[in-house]
Coordinates of C-alpha atoms in Angstrom, one line a residue:
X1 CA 125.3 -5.5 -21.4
X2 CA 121.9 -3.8 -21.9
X3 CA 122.5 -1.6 -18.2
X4 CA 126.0 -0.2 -20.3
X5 CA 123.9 0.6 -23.5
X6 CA 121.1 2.1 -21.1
X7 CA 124.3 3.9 -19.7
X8 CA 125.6 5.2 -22.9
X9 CA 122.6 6.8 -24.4
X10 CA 121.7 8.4 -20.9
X11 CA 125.1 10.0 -21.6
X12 CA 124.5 10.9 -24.9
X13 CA 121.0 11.9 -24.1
X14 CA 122.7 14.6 -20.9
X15 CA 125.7 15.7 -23.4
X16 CA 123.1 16.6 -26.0
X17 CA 120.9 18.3 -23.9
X18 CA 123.8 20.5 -22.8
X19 CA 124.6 21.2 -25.9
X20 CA 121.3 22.6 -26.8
X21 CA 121.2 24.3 -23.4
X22 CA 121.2 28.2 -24.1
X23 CA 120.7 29.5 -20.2
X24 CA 124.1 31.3 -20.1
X25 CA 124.3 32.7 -23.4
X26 CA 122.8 35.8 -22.2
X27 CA 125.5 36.1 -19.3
X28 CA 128.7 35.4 -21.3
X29 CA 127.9 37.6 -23.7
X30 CA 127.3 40.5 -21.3
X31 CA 131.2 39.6 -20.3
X32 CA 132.5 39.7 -23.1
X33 CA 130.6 43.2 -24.0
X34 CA 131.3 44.4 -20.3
X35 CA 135.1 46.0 -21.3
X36 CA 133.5 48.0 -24.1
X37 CA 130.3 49.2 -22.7
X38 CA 132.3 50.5 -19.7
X39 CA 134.7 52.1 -21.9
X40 CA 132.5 53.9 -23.7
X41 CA 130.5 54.9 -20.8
X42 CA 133.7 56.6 -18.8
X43 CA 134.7 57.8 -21.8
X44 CA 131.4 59.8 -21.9
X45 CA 131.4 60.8 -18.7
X46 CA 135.1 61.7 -19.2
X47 CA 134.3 63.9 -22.2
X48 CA 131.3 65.5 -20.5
X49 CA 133.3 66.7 -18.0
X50 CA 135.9 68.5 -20.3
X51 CA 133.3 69.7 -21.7
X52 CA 131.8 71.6 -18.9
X53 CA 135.2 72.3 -17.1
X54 CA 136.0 74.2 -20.3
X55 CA 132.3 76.1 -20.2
X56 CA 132.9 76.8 -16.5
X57 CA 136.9 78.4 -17.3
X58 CA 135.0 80.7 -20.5
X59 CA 132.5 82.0 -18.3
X60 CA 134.8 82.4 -15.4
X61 CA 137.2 84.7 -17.4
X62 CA 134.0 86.6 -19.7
X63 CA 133.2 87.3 -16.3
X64 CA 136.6 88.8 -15.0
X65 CA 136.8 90.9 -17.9
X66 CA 133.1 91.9 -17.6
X67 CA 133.7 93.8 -13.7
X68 CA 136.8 94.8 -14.2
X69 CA 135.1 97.0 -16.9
X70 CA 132.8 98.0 -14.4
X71 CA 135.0 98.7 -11.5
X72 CA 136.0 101.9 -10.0
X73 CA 135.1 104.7 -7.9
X74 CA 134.2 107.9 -9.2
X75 CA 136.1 111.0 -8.5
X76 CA 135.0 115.0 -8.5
X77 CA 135.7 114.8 -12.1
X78 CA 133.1 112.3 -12.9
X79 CA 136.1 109.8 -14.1
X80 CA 136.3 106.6 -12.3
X81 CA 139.5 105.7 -10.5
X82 CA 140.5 102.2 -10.5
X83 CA 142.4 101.3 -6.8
X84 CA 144.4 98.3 -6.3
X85 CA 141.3 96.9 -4.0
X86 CA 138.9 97.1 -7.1
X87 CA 141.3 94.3 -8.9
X88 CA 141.2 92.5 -6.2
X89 CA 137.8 91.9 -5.5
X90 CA 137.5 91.3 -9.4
X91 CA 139.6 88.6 -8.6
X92 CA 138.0 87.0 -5.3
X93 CA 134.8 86.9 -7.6
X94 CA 136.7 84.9 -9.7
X95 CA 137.9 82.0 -7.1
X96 CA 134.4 82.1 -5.4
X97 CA 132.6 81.3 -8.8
X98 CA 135.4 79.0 -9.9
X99 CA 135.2 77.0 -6.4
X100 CA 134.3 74.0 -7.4
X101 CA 137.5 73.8 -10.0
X102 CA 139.7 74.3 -6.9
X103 CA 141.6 77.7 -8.8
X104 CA 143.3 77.7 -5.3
X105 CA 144.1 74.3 -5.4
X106 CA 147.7 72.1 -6.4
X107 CA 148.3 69.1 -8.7
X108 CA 151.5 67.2 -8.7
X109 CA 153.7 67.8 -11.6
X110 CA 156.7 65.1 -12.0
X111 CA 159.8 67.7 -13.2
X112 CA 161.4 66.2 -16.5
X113 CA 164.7 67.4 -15.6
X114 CA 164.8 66.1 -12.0
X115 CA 162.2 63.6 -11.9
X116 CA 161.2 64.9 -8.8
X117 CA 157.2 65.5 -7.8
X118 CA 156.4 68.8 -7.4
X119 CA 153.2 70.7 -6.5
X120 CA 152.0 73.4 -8.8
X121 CA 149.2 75.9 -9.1
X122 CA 145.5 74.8 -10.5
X123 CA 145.2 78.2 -12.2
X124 CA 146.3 82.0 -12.8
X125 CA 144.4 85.0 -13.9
X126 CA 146.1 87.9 -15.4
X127 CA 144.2 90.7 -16.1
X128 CA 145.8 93.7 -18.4
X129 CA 144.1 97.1 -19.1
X130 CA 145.0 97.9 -22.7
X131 CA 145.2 101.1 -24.0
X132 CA 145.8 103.4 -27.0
X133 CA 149.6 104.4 -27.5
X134 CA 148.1 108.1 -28.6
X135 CA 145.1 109.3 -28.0
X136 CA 143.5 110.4 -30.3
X137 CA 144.9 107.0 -32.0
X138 CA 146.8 108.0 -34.8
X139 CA 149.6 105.7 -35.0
X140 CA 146.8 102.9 -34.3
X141 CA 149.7 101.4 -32.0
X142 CA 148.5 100.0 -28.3
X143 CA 149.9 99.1 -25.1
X144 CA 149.4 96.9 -21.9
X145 CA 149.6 100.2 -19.3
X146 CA 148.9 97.4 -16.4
X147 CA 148.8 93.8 -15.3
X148 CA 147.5 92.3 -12.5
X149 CA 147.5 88.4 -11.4
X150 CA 145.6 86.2 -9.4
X151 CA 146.1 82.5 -8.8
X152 CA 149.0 79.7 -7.3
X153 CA 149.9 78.9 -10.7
X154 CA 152.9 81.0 -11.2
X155 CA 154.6 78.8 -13.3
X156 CA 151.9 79.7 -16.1
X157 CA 152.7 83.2 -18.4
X158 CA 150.4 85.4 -20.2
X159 CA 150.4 83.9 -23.8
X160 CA 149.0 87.5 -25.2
X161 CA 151.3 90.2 -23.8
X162 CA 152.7 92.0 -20.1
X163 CA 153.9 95.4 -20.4
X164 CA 157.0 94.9 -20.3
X165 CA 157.2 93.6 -23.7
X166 CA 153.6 95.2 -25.5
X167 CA 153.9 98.4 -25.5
X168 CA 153.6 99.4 -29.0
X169 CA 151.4 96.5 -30.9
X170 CA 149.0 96.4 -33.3
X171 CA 146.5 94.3 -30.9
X172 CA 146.2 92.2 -28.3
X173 CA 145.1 88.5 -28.2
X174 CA 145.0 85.6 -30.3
X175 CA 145.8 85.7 -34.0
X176 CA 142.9 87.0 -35.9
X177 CA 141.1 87.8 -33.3
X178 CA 143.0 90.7 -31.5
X179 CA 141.5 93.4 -29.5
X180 CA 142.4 97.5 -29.9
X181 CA 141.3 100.3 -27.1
X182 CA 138.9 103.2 -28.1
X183 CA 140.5 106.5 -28.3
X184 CA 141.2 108.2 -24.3
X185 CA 139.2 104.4 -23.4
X186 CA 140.5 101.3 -22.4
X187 CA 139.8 97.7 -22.5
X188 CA 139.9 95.2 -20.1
X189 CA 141.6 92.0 -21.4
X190 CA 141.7 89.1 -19.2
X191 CA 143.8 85.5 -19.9
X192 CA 143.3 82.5 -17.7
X193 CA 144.9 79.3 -17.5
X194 CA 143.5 76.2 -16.0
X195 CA 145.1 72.9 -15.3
X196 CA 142.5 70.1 -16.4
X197 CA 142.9 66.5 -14.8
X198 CA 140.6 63.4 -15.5
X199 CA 138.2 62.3 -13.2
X200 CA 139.6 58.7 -13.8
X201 CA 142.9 57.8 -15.5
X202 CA 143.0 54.1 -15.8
X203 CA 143.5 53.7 -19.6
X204 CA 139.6 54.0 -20.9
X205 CA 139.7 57.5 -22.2
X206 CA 142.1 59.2 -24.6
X207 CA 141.4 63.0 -22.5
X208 CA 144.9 63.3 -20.2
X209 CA 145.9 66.1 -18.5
X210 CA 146.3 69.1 -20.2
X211 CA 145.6 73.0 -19.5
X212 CA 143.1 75.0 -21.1
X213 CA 143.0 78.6 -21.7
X214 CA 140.5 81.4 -22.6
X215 CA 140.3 85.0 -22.9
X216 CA 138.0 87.2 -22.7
X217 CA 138.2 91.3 -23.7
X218 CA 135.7 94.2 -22.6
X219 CA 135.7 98.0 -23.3
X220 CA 135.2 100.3 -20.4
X221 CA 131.9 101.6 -20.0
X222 CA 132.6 104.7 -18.1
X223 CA 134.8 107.5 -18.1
X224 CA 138.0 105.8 -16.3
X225 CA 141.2 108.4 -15.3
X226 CA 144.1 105.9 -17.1
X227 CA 146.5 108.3 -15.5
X228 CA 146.5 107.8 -12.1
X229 CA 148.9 108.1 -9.5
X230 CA 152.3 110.3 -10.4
X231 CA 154.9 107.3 -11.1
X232 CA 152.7 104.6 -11.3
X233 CA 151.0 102.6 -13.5
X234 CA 147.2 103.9 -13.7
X235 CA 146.1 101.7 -10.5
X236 CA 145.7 103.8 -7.2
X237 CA 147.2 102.0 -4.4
X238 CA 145.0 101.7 -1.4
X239 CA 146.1 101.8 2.2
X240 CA 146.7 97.9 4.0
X241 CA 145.5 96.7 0.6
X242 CA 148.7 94.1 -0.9
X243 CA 148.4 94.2 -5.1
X244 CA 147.4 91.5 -7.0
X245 CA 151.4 91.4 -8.5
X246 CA 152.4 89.1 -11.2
X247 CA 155.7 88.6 -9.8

């Protein structure tokens, strides 16, 4: 009799002391936190790099429209004639600084009409000169006189204009914010289009994928001959050089 009551409060001494026991608070706790805090924390890095993909796309097309203001060669006239090989280093500036976003690169795209996987373009470039309709400007009416391209994304259009369909407009470029040419000057207006995709997509973040697009507009600096070529579009071919053609 006295070994079972000996027995008994040895049991209730061990269940109490396990019941004041606090060892593995700390640990359970940190499981119970661990979904959030890793959450948050992809969530972060998620949004951080949005954040600087968008920065990187701004500066990539600030800087397409910036040397395309710039290119040319000048001729005995002291005007600077733009040639189909000018764009296109413009545009190989472009990928080489946006390397690291893969421009040249494909993402799968499922086809809502087919459901069928299909491999599209990272990104496209399209670069317009825009001009006045007159010069001197007296209608203040503008035009795209030429468009040029660059990228695998052919599936994305210019939001702001091709000449086909602006060649008489008040501006150019987003609402409120549209650009107009100097009189006998030009500005170089350039669009891109980047297809954004998460670093991780496992259900911790709300960023998906989406595209993002920026513009970017800068005058001429120098004396440019907008004429060019008889029957053509202001650009000067150049020989073995293929345009950068938005078709």
């Amino acid at each position: 009799m006295i070994d079972t009551t000996k027995r008994f409060q040895k049991i209730r001494s061990f269940a109490a002391d396990i019941g004041k026991d606090r060892s593995g608070l700390a640990l359970v706790e940190f499981a119970v936190s661990l979904p959030f805090f890793m959450g948050l924390a992809i969530a972060s890095v998620e949004t951080a790099n949005f954040a600087a993909t968008t920065m990187q796309v701004n500066q990539i097309v600030v800087h397409v429209a910036d040397n395309a203001a710039r290119m040319g060669t000048s001729n005995l006239e002291g005007r600077k004639r733009v040639e189909e090989i000018d764009i296109n280093d413009v545009f190989t500036g472009a990928r080489h600084e946006g390397r690291g976003l893969l421009l040249d690169g494909f993402h799968p795209y499922v086809d809502p009409g087919t459901h069928q996987t299909v491999s599209r373009g990272n990104a496209r470039i399209f670069l317009s000169s825009v001009e006045p309709v007159n010069s001197p400007n007296n209608s203040n009416k503008f035009k795209i006189k030429w468009q040029r391209c660059s990228g695998p994304g052919t599936h994305f259009v210019p939001l702001y204009g091709k000449p086909g369909t602006h060649g008489n407009v008040n501006g150019i470029g987003p609402t409120g914010r549209q650009i107009t040419a100097p009189d006998y000057g030009a500005v170089m207006f350039a669009e891109m289009h980047y297809h954004f995709t998460p670093m991780l997509d496992i259900g911790f973040s709300n960023l998906v994928a989406k595209d993002i697009i920026a513009t970017s507009a800068m005058i001429v600096r120098d004396s440019r001959d907008l004429t060019g070529p008889t029957g053509g579009d202001g650009v000067y071919p150049t020989t073995s050089v293929t345009a950068s053609s938005c078709s």
